[in-house]
XYZ file of C-alpha atoms in Angstrom:
703
model
C 43.820 52.277 38.904
C 40.490 50.914 39.977
C 37.971 50.336 37.240
C 34.265 50.957 37.478
C 32.435 47.658 37.059
C 29.150 49.311 36.108
C 30.851 51.272 33.339
C 32.306 48.120 31.876
C 28.978 46.313 31.972
C 27.330 49.111 30.009
C 30.225 49.498 27.606
C 30.851 46.059 26.197
C 27.545 44.177 26.387
C 25.995 43.917 22.887
C 22.642 45.688 22.484
C 20.844 42.495 21.423
C 21.848 40.662 24.559
C 21.203 43.380 27.126
C 18.038 44.899 28.505
C 18.029 48.324 29.966
C 16.672 48.864 33.495
C 13.019 49.625 33.782
C 13.728 53.054 35.095
C 15.841 53.923 32.087
C 13.126 52.972 29.631
C 10.593 55.393 28.350
C 6.927 54.668 27.807
C 5.191 51.377 28.491
C 7.095 48.366 29.743
C 7.886 45.724 27.145
C 6.178 43.048 29.257
C 2.885 44.918 29.108
C 3.102 44.937 25.303
C 4.071 41.267 25.135
C 1.193 40.318 27.409
C -1.155 41.607 24.726
C 0.115 39.021 22.231
C -2.404 36.348 21.136
C -0.148 33.595 22.488
C -0.209 35.142 25.999
C -3.895 34.245 26.272
C -2.999 30.527 26.078
C -0.657 30.439 29.088
C -3.126 28.689 31.353
C -3.497 25.882 28.787
C 0.225 25.253 28.475
C 0.734 23.716 31.885
C 2.628 24.832 34.998
C 6.069 26.335 34.832
C 5.432 28.493 31.762
C 6.170 32.135 32.503
C 4.364 34.987 30.772
C 6.120 37.186 28.261
C 8.554 39.625 29.950
C 8.474 37.896 33.357
C 12.031 36.655 33.047
C 13.159 40.047 31.870
C 11.595 41.895 34.809
C 12.965 39.372 37.272
C 16.455 39.904 35.893
C 15.960 43.654 35.949
C 14.688 43.737 39.507
C 17.353 41.508 40.988
C 20.351 42.505 38.906
C 23.640 41.785 40.649
C 25.918 44.810 40.707
C 28.922 42.534 40.235
C 30.540 43.202 36.886
C 30.444 39.651 35.519
C 28.520 37.301 37.822
C 28.405 34.216 35.592
C 29.156 35.843 32.265
C 26.600 33.496 30.708
C 25.329 36.141 28.289
C 28.944 36.627 27.194
C 29.282 33.055 25.854
C 27.690 33.051 22.453
C 28.667 30.345 20.007
C 31.094 32.634 18.239
C 33.777 30.941 16.103
C 36.149 33.941 16.316
C 39.174 33.859 18.688
C 38.789 35.655 21.995
C 41.382 38.301 21.108
C 39.263 39.494 18.181
C 36.146 40.057 20.276
C 35.426 43.647 21.476
C 35.123 42.516 25.091
C 36.983 43.297 28.344
C 39.861 41.063 29.430
C 37.837 39.131 32.021
C 35.118 38.373 29.484
C 37.740 37.144 27.040
C 39.252 34.830 29.641
C 35.817 33.362 30.427
C 35.177 32.906 26.706
C 38.514 31.097 26.246
C 37.750 28.753 29.170
C 34.363 27.922 27.670
C 35.933 27.221 24.296
C 38.497 24.953 25.922
C 35.756 22.962 27.692
C 33.765 22.636 24.458
C 36.873 21.479 22.609
C 37.658 18.864 25.272
C 34.081 17.561 25.174
C 34.183 17.457 21.378
C 37.511 15.607 21.367
C 36.236 12.951 23.782
C 33.130 12.371 21.717
C 34.637 12.895 18.298
C 35.412 9.226 17.702
C 31.850 8.133 18.455
C 30.508 11.003 16.361
C 32.853 10.000 13.535
C 31.568 6.415 13.509
C 27.994 7.667 13.737
C 28.561 9.884 10.703
C 30.126 6.998 8.788
C 27.182 4.746 9.641
C 24.704 7.390 8.581
C 26.516 7.979 5.285
C 26.717 4.248 4.584
C 22.990 3.896 5.202
C 22.256 6.739 2.827
C 24.511 5.247 0.160
C 22.903 1.828 0.569
C 19.457 3.389 0.285
C 20.461 5.255 -2.861
C 21.948 2.065 -4.274
C 18.768 0.094 -3.591
C 16.716 2.808 -5.245
C 18.988 2.701 -8.279
C 18.607 -1.082 -8.449
C 14.816 -0.866 -8.569
C 13.591 -1.753 -12.049
C 11.770 0.798 -14.195
C 12.677 3.724 -11.903
C 13.162 6.157 -14.796
C 9.978 4.905 -16.480
C 7.943 5.586 -13.352
C 9.425 9.077 -13.049
C 8.578 9.817 -16.659
C 5.026 8.505 -16.278
C 4.510 10.530 -13.097
C 5.670 13.718 -14.786
C 3.551 13.276 -17.907
C 0.383 11.676 -16.512
C 0.432 12.445 -12.781
C 1.269 10.587 -9.600
C -1.935 8.521 -9.690
C -0.990 6.898 -12.992
C 2.547 6.314 -11.751
C 1.098 4.574 -8.675
C -0.457 1.925 -10.967
C 2.923 1.017 -12.448
C 4.546 1.162 -9.011
C 1.951 -1.316 -7.728
C 2.526 -3.514 -10.781
C 6.250 -3.566 -10.006
C 5.492 -4.516 -6.404
C 3.203 -7.357 -7.530
C 5.948 -8.662 -9.806
C 8.191 -8.823 -6.718
C 5.534 -10.746 -4.762
C 5.079 -13.248 -7.576
C 8.834 -13.731 -7.989
C 9.130 -14.495 -4.251
C 6.192 -16.912 -4.405
C 7.631 -18.573 -7.534
C 10.947 -19.173 -5.771
C 9.131 -20.895 -2.907
C 7.063 -22.997 -5.315
C 10.078 -24.154 -7.300
C 12.333 -24.836 -4.307
C 9.756 -26.522 -2.068
C 7.535 -28.319 -4.596
C 9.241 -28.948 -7.919
C 12.747 -29.747 -6.658
C 11.669 -32.250 -3.944
C 9.458 -33.968 -6.524
C 12.350 -34.684 -8.889
C 15.122 -35.123 -6.300
C 13.403 -38.149 -4.774
C 13.024 -39.826 -8.146
C 10.831 -39.438 -11.183
C 7.158 -39.071 -10.260
C 4.861 -41.919 -11.251
C 2.569 -41.676 -14.228
C -1.153 -40.955 -14.164
C -3.509 -43.493 -12.614
C -5.250 -45.834 -14.966
C -8.849 -46.944 -15.135
C -8.508 -49.074 -12.015
C -11.656 -48.603 -9.978
C -11.662 -48.093 -6.212
C -14.202 -47.238 -3.572
C -13.830 -43.570 -4.611
C -14.210 -44.203 -8.342
C -11.515 -43.930 -11.017
C -9.445 -41.066 -12.358
C -7.856 -40.998 -15.817
C -6.710 -37.514 -16.818
C -5.086 -38.415 -20.169
C -7.126 -38.624 -23.351
C -7.004 -42.000 -25.044
C -6.194 -42.347 -28.731
C -4.999 -39.814 -31.286
C -5.363 -36.172 -30.215
C -5.899 -33.583 -32.947
C -4.180 -30.206 -33.022
C -7.355 -28.207 -32.237
C -7.908 -30.446 -29.223
C -4.354 -29.716 -28.072
C -5.066 -25.984 -28.303
C -8.305 -26.395 -26.376
C -6.483 -28.419 -23.706
C -3.899 -25.636 -23.409
C -6.638 -23.066 -22.854
C -8.671 -25.180 -20.422
C -5.852 -26.903 -18.520
C -7.127 -30.375 -19.371
C -5.612 -33.277 -21.308
C -1.827 -33.355 -21.179
C -1.742 -30.319 -18.832
C -3.969 -31.940 -16.239
C -1.231 -34.428 -15.304
C 1.723 -32.035 -15.299
C 3.639 -30.054 -12.646
C 1.174 -27.232 -13.290
C -1.546 -28.848 -11.151
C -1.919 -30.456 -7.742
C -2.761 -33.987 -8.902
C 0.662 -34.531 -10.521
C 2.635 -34.564 -7.253
C 3.182 -38.042 -5.723
C 2.303 -39.027 -2.133
C 5.738 -38.780 -0.520
C 6.143 -37.699 3.145
C 8.905 -35.154 2.532
C 7.160 -33.671 -0.482
C 3.854 -33.433 1.376
C 5.542 -31.555 4.226
C 7.390 -29.114 1.964
C 4.270 -28.681 -0.191
C 2.259 -27.575 2.813
C 5.021 -25.459 4.364
C 5.586 -23.559 1.115
C 2.022 -22.260 1.271
C 2.485 -20.833 4.769
C 5.979 -19.471 4.046
C 5.037 -17.651 0.845
C 1.846 -16.324 2.431
C 3.753 -14.983 5.432
C 6.395 -13.291 3.275
C 3.713 -11.678 1.117
C 1.889 -10.484 4.230
C 5.019 -8.865 5.659
C 5.861 -7.135 2.378
C 2.315 -5.814 2.001
C 2.257 -4.574 5.607
C 5.547 -2.774 5.055
C 4.157 -1.082 1.967
C 0.898 -0.268 3.774
C 2.706 1.418 6.680
C 4.790 3.468 4.261
C 1.655 4.413 2.329
C -0.160 5.353 5.535
C 2.666 7.678 6.538
C 2.656 9.350 3.119
C -1.127 9.664 3.167
C -1.189 11.255 6.611
C 1.434 13.750 5.529
C -0.346 14.508 2.280
C -3.808 14.805 3.819
C -2.775 16.946 6.779
C -3.754 20.588 6.617
C -0.170 21.693 7.196
C 1.106 20.069 3.996
C -1.791 20.402 1.563
C -1.687 24.183 1.513
C -0.783 25.869 -1.723
C 2.218 27.577 -0.130
C 3.773 24.173 0.540
C 3.303 23.135 -3.069
C 4.717 26.384 -4.392
C 7.625 27.034 -2.002
C 8.617 23.628 -0.586
C 7.839 20.994 -3.232
C 10.736 21.754 -5.566
C 13.781 19.479 -5.610
C 16.871 21.643 -6.074
C 19.020 18.588 -6.743
C 17.431 17.924 -10.132
C 19.784 17.779 -13.113
C 18.739 18.001 -16.733
C 15.915 19.749 -18.527
C 13.759 16.639 -18.776
C 13.867 15.996 -15.029
C 12.940 19.618 -14.397
C 9.973 19.412 -16.767
C 8.773 16.166 -15.158
C 8.908 17.720 -11.691
C 7.040 20.796 -12.919
C 4.286 18.587 -14.299
C 4.053 16.686 -11.017
C 3.591 19.904 -9.051
C 1.036 21.111 -11.599
C -1.026 17.928 -11.159
C -0.879 18.239 -7.371
C -2.100 21.835 -7.536
C -4.834 20.799 -9.940
C -6.102 18.189 -7.472
C -6.050 20.729 -4.618
C -7.970 23.336 -6.627
C -10.610 20.830 -7.716
C -11.121 19.680 -4.130
C -11.385 23.263 -2.869
C -13.950 24.182 -5.555
C -16.229 21.259 -4.656
C -15.934 21.990 -0.922
C -16.875 25.633 -1.486
C -19.880 24.543 -3.519
C -20.979 22.128 -0.783
C -20.590 24.801 1.898
C -23.097 27.061 0.123
C -25.933 24.507 -0.123
C -29.252 25.159 1.538
C -31.304 22.627 3.510
C -33.474 21.844 0.499
C -30.418 21.251 -1.664
C -28.962 18.907 0.942
C -32.219 16.923 1.047
C -32.118 16.620 -2.737
C -28.474 15.501 -2.709
C -29.063 12.832 -0.054
C -32.158 11.560 -1.870
C -30.141 11.132 -5.057
C -27.391 9.358 -3.138
C -29.878 6.956 -1.552
C -31.479 6.064 -4.886
C -28.114 5.562 -6.571
C -26.869 3.312 -3.761
C -30.018 1.192 -4.025
C -29.412 0.886 -7.760
C -25.798 -0.146 -7.108
C -26.943 -2.838 -4.663
C -29.430 -4.152 -7.231
C -26.755 -4.346 -9.923
C -24.323 -6.101 -7.599
C -26.964 -8.606 -6.500
C -27.827 -9.419 -10.121
C -24.148 -9.868 -10.954
C -23.548 -12.233 -8.028
C -26.564 -14.348 -8.881
C -25.389 -14.496 -12.494
C -21.967 -15.824 -11.446
C -23.582 -18.492 -9.257
C -25.939 -19.493 -12.085
C -23.166 -19.621 -14.696
C -21.078 -21.990 -12.574
C -23.975 -24.376 -12.006
C -25.074 -24.204 -15.648
C -21.547 -24.981 -16.845
C -21.424 -28.113 -14.674
C -24.771 -29.289 -16.078
C -23.958 -28.531 -19.713
C -20.719 -30.529 -19.556
C -22.735 -33.712 -19.086
C -24.679 -33.309 -22.317
C -23.599 -35.354 -25.331
C -23.546 -32.376 -27.707
C -21.011 -30.513 -25.579
C -18.826 -33.579 -25.110
C -18.704 -34.245 -28.849
C -17.916 -30.624 -29.851
C -14.500 -29.424 -28.591
C -15.184 -25.750 -29.306
C -18.526 -25.827 -27.540
C -16.917 -27.687 -24.627
C -14.283 -24.948 -24.363
C -16.976 -22.257 -24.301
C -18.839 -24.130 -21.560
C -15.607 -24.523 -19.568
C -15.024 -20.790 -19.799
C -18.642 -19.838 -19.059
C -17.980 -18.686 -15.431
C -14.855 -16.819 -16.522
C -16.694 -15.179 -19.410
C -19.546 -14.086 -17.170
C -17.218 -12.716 -14.471
C -15.105 -10.821 -17.013
C -18.235 -9.463 -18.708
C -19.659 -8.190 -15.446
C -16.312 -6.636 -14.495
C -16.141 -4.980 -17.917
C -19.687 -3.534 -17.964
C -20.481 -2.438 -14.407
C -17.405 -0.272 -13.504
C -18.186 2.279 -16.275
C -21.763 2.395 -14.958
C -20.432 3.156 -11.465
C -18.227 5.845 -12.984
C -21.222 7.530 -14.641
C -23.177 7.470 -11.380
C -20.427 8.900 -9.145
C -20.585 12.583 -10.304
C -24.342 12.655 -9.633
C -23.792 12.158 -5.893
C -22.121 15.536 -5.322
C -18.892 14.334 -3.714
C -15.397 15.689 -4.265
C -13.165 14.090 -6.877
C -11.230 12.041 -4.339
C -14.443 10.807 -2.683
C -15.872 9.887 -6.079
C -12.797 7.827 -6.891
C -12.943 6.099 -3.502
C -16.631 5.239 -4.055
C -15.883 3.839 -7.505
C -13.017 1.825 -6.053
C -15.116 0.411 -3.205
C -17.950 -0.608 -5.515
C -15.605 -2.156 -8.053
C -13.698 -3.985 -5.306
C -16.973 -5.366 -3.990
C -17.969 -6.459 -7.484
C -14.710 -8.199 -8.330
C -14.022 -9.901 -5.010
C -17.628 -10.885 -4.359
C -17.927 -12.407 -7.853
C -14.825 -14.472 -7.121
C -16.308 -15.485 -3.756
C -19.558 -16.601 -5.378
C -17.570 -18.661 -7.878
C -15.729 -20.340 -5.000
C -18.988 -20.911 -3.130
C -20.542 -22.583 -6.165
C -17.456 -24.794 -6.553
C -17.601 -25.639 -2.840
C -21.244 -26.585 -3.333
C -20.249 -29.025 -6.069
C -17.307 -30.493 -4.135
C -19.013 -31.017 -0.766
C -22.561 -31.669 -2.030
C -23.726 -28.400 -0.537
C -22.073 -29.182 2.814
C -24.150 -32.356 3.259
C -21.696 -35.137 4.046
C -24.571 -37.629 4.254
C -25.464 -37.185 0.594
C -25.069 -40.230 -1.635
C -22.268 -38.728 -3.740
C -20.250 -37.545 -0.704
C -20.958 -40.269 1.848
C -18.208 -42.634 0.783
C -15.193 -40.328 0.422
C -16.309 -37.043 2.001
C -16.465 -35.229 -1.358
C -18.258 -35.615 -4.677
C -15.946 -38.217 -6.194
C -18.302 -39.045 -9.085
C -18.184 -35.586 -10.684
C -14.844 -34.429 -9.242
C -12.459 -37.372 -8.668
C -9.588 -34.873 -8.172
C -11.296 -31.745 -6.898
C -8.029 -29.890 -6.148
C -7.007 -30.061 -9.802
C -10.498 -28.924 -10.809
C -10.209 -25.863 -8.559
C -6.730 -25.141 -9.911
C -8.078 -25.355 -13.473
C -10.758 -22.765 -12.693
C -8.150 -20.325 -11.350
C -5.910 -21.075 -14.345
C -8.765 -20.262 -16.731
C -9.560 -17.051 -14.875
C -5.939 -15.934 -15.128
C -5.645 -16.853 -18.793
C -8.976 -15.325 -19.770
C -8.105 -12.100 -17.953
C -4.900 -11.864 -20.000
C -6.696 -12.638 -23.263
C -9.413 -10.059 -22.632
C -6.790 -7.428 -21.808
C -4.969 -8.142 -25.055
C -8.237 -8.093 -27.012
C -9.282 -4.721 -25.559
C -5.880 -3.289 -26.314
C -5.634 -4.572 -29.888
C -9.279 -4.352 -30.948
C -10.498 -1.234 -29.122
C -7.740 1.068 -27.898
C -5.361 1.061 -30.867
C -8.123 1.260 -33.544
C -9.760 4.063 -31.575
C -6.494 5.996 -31.506
C -6.004 5.475 -35.249
C -9.569 6.555 -35.950
C -9.164 9.670 -33.811
C -5.941 10.591 -35.658
C -7.161 9.909 -39.173
C -10.574 11.532 -38.785
C -10.187 14.990 -37.193
C -13.822 15.852 -37.864
C -17.028 14.662 -36.237
C -16.037 11.001 -36.428
C -12.796 11.723 -34.613
C -14.632 13.649 -31.910
C -17.064 10.746 -31.594
C -14.156 8.400 -30.984
C -12.816 10.827 -28.370
C -9.506 10.841 -26.573
C -8.623 7.900 -24.367
C -7.663 8.298 -20.743
C -5.799 5.848 -18.553
C -8.380 4.820 -15.956
C -6.310 4.198 -12.845
C -9.040 2.716 -10.571
C -10.166 0.107 -13.116
C -6.643 -0.872 -14.064
C -5.451 -1.168 -10.476
C -8.402 -3.254 -9.368
C -7.794 -5.534 -12.341
C -4.286 -6.130 -10.991
C -5.526 -6.789 -7.458
C -8.214 -9.161 -8.719
C -5.662 -11.106 -10.781
C -3.310 -11.333 -7.789
C -6.120 -12.603 -5.560
C -6.927 -15.295 -8.126
C -3.271 -16.362 -8.072
C -3.200 -16.540 -4.274
C -6.364 -18.652 -4.222
C -5.079 -21.013 -6.894
C -1.409 -21.296 -5.905
C -2.113 -24.262 -3.601
C -4.015 -26.142 -6.308
C -1.945 -24.880 -9.264
C 1.635 -24.523 -7.927
C 3.108 -22.866 -11.019
C 0.418 -20.189 -11.158
C 2.673 -17.498 -9.532
C 5.308 -18.173 -12.194
C 2.716 -17.737 -14.949
C 1.453 -14.581 -13.287
C 4.991 -13.158 -13.166
C 5.303 -13.570 -16.930
C 1.830 -12.092 -17.368
C 2.626 -8.991 -15.288
C 5.921 -8.421 -17.121
C 4.096 -8.574 -20.437
C 1.342 -6.366 -19.045
C 3.832 -3.722 -17.927
C 5.312 -3.432 -21.410
C 1.917 -3.360 -23.109
C 0.382 -0.844 -20.686
C 3.392 1.423 -21.038
C 3.092 1.264 -24.829
C -0.636 1.953 -24.628
C -0.167 4.819 -22.201
C 2.376 6.740 -24.281
C 0.869 5.976 -27.683
C -2.912 6.088 -27.214
C -3.752 7.822 -23.920
C -3.866 11.444 -22.809
C -3.603 12.794 -19.224
C -6.775 12.069 -17.280
C -9.309 14.838 -16.831
C -10.278 13.295 -13.489
C -7.069 13.683 -11.511
C -6.135 10.985 -9.057
C -4.352 11.700 -5.788
C -1.275 9.525 -5.393
C -1.600 9.532 -1.585
C -4.955 7.744 -1.938
C -3.242 5.039 -3.965
C -0.438 4.647 -1.415
C -2.907 3.650 1.295
C -6.001 2.265 -0.415
C -4.367 -0.156 -2.840
C -2.292 -2.055 -0.228
C -5.401 -2.325 1.955
C -7.329 -3.873 -0.933
C -4.373 -6.175 -1.519
C -4.560 -7.242 2.128
C -8.264 -7.949 1.643
C -7.462 -10.162 -1.347
C -4.819 -11.993 0.674
C -7.352 -12.545 3.474
C -9.920 -13.970 1.027
C -7.359 -16.350 -0.427
C -6.136 -17.357 3.039
C -9.666 -18.258 4.165
C -10.207 -20.325 1.016
C -6.939 -22.239 1.258
C -7.156 -22.814 5.020
C -10.717 -24.079 4.716
C -9.559 -26.552 2.068
C -6.623 -27.660 4.213
C -8.507 -28.183 7.457
C -12.087 -29.141 6.564
C -12.322 -30.717 3.097
C -10.935 -34.278 2.743
C -8.205 -34.543 0.076
C -8.753 -36.537 -3.079
C -8.077 -40.257 -2.756
C -6.721 -40.696 -6.276
C -4.324 -37.783 -6.782
C -2.001 -35.377 -5.012
C 0.599 -35.708 -2.241
C -2.048 -36.061 0.496
C -4.048 -38.921 -0.990
C -5.275 -41.404 1.589
C -5.355 -38.848 4.434
C -8.486 -37.809 6.298
C -7.473 -34.148 5.878
C -4.514 -32.259 4.500
C -3.527 -30.887 7.924
C -3.222 -34.401 9.417
C 0.191 -34.725 7.807
C 1.652 -32.043 10.116
C 0.972 -33.911 13.430
C 2.204 -37.129 11.823
C 5.439 -35.432 10.807
C 5.887 -34.008 14.307
C 5.587 -37.508 15.791
C 8.615 -38.610 13.772
C 10.800 -35.858 15.288
C 13.017 -36.351 18.387
C 11.306 -36.072 21.737
C 12.917 -32.708 22.537
C 11.667 -31.163 19.315
C 8.203 -32.608 19.935
C 8.074 -31.160 23.436
C 9.169 -27.757 22.163
C 6.560 -27.690 19.372
C 3.812 -28.871 21.686
C 4.850 -26.186 24.180
C 4.463 -23.548 21.456
C 0.902 -24.739 20.921
C -0.019 -24.930 24.610
C -1.634 -22.357 26.887
C 1.583 -22.044 28.887
C 3.113 -20.272 25.897
C 0.015 -18.647 24.427
C -1.133 -16.773 27.552
C 2.215 -15.064 28.383
C 2.698 -14.309 24.696
C -0.696 -12.621 24.503
C -0.022 -10.674 27.703
C 3.352 -9.490 26.457
C 1.850 -8.545 23.099
C -0.907 -6.614 24.845
C 1.604 -4.725 26.997
C 3.755 -3.852 23.990
C 0.699 -2.774 22.032
C -0.503 -0.609 24.906
C 2.899 1.043 25.228
C 3.026 1.640 21.481
C -0.452 3.184 21.439
C 0.358 5.389 24.435
C 3.605 6.515 22.826
C 1.805 7.249 19.566
C -0.832 9.278 21.421
C 1.817 11.285 23.256
C 3.602 11.983 19.980
C 0.297 13.005 18.453
C -0.418 15.439 21.281
C 3.097 16.844 20.996
C 2.690 17.357 17.252
C -0.659 19.045 17.816
C 0.928 21.349 20.378
C 3.706 22.232 17.950
C 1.150 23.027 15.268
C -0.768 25.268 17.646
C 2.487 26.938 18.649
C 3.274 27.648 14.991
C -0.181 29.183 14.600
C 0.345 31.340 17.701
C 3.714 32.513 16.421
C 2.106 33.540 13.171
C -0.550 35.467 15.098
C 2.183 37.138 17.165
C 3.953 38.305 14.043
C 0.743 39.749 12.643
C 0.026 41.532 15.951
C 3.531 42.993 16.218
C 3.399 44.131 12.608
C 0.120 45.898 13.283
C 1.594 47.614 16.369
C 4.653 48.680 14.374
C 2.428 50.180 11.692
C 0.355 51.983 14.337
C 3.445 53.382 16.054
C 4.963 54.551 12.794
C 1.675 56.239 11.888
C 1.569 57.943 15.299
C 5.177 59.149 14.955
C 4.416 60.473 11.499
C 1.399 62.378 12.813
C 3.536 63.932 15.547
């Protein structure tokens, strides 16, 4: 019995996968309705080869093959059921079985590779989870983020990262400076009073030393500490030690740079995601920010608090933007006038602070020569710490002034915090730069090598017979004074204020007020301290080790202060700002320290009476001398690396790779933008179709 192919095609094809002929349809064609969609108006912008809505359907309708099952492609859905269970004709079932057999064969051939790929992916995930579990203070950071917000947690995350940097630098210092010093024999003692063409240098105090003097020497880095492994002058002039001493500086600096760049790239990615319009909407926070893998009531509460802080930041930003959008021209003129006046005031305050640092350094050098200061140990200690005291005082007074000025400028909360950060960064780093400039002025006689004090040895040997140790002592005092001031503020201001606020609930308690953890000030204090360590690590090799102990102590004390005396900040801080801005400031501090150390290595002659490079015309001269002692093949290779024959192709290859990377990034950016526009068009299509459905239902109801 002959079967009717057309009957079969109408009987078994599912309704969702079949379109009726145009002649069998009633009313308007579907393509005419689809062409009214908002996305249909963008066809000419989507490039060639994009068909309008319904074009494929009409083409299939117009040229439909009367054969019953031409390719049976619409009859091959990814259905897991066996062919015998499908309500299809026999021929369709056979085609479905053949397709399943082909898919199974392809899967079997690639199953082994897919299996190893899955194992590799799972092992990577397990290793990543294991590394995250090994990170110290992970639970503490989660608890801080839930109770005080992501901005406060970013401070402790940065502190943990700085501890890692200092541990890495300490390992390099110990392995490449301390160990070579003792492995080649005990280092010689301090030089005596023997005079030379560059004067004499006697770091040890003669005679009986009292206990108060020992304490003052510990705080100033003089006396018994001056000739110790803590400072540059202790290390003897040995060729191997000089080479490892210099290489440790470059190795630790390079490792720190790579770690900071890695953190900066990760922070940039998080910031771009957080600041994009697609992810900062309230719907994302409400519907997509929850982690359904959380276990335990405390974890749930911490996550709820995190989401609440994120929504609070978004609402504050939206309120300020709405207020700015409604300003008139006169209001804008008033706002910009206030901003101009406040910026001029900020520049005046910064200029006064920088001049004060320069004056304090010069005044300290002059006061040390007076007999009264030399005969009074306490007064001598105060004079030694005069630059550190002035810098810490300026850094303690001016940031609150900047904080009071920021709300008057009419910016959003995030912009206010960025302004405060930029001004405080300028204050802290520029004050350190002016201190270094004043010290450079003393060492090099103001850059005048023909001056009487610098003509003989290339540096001011009369006032600074071992200028590297002097520079290391200044960085040591800055580090120590920063720790002491932090402890003093914590013990003498924060804890008594909390006790006063708890014991006096009346007017006196309100006058004391509640304390908030100021993230910008605290973070910039960390970055300033780390910059000081990077500057002084060449002249004070054990400074990273001291800074590691300081940061560990600081973490415990700040955590105790946060949970016992502080309340959540009223000025919320966006964690995405911290993820990008803080590593960039850290890179700036590393650049400042690199310029300082490299200038000292290449341009300032080393001291003739102390250090591993004594007797050399410059510190860098030891590298070419060491290369000359290598075999000829190694010399040729190193000289080739420094020649134009290597530099020019390397620069060309780097330029090509950079160009390809930029082009690839631009293409990805355009693709992402197109996807975003497509999502917007799909949303508009849904709204349009919903409106048409409502109109049709209303029309049917009227009929």
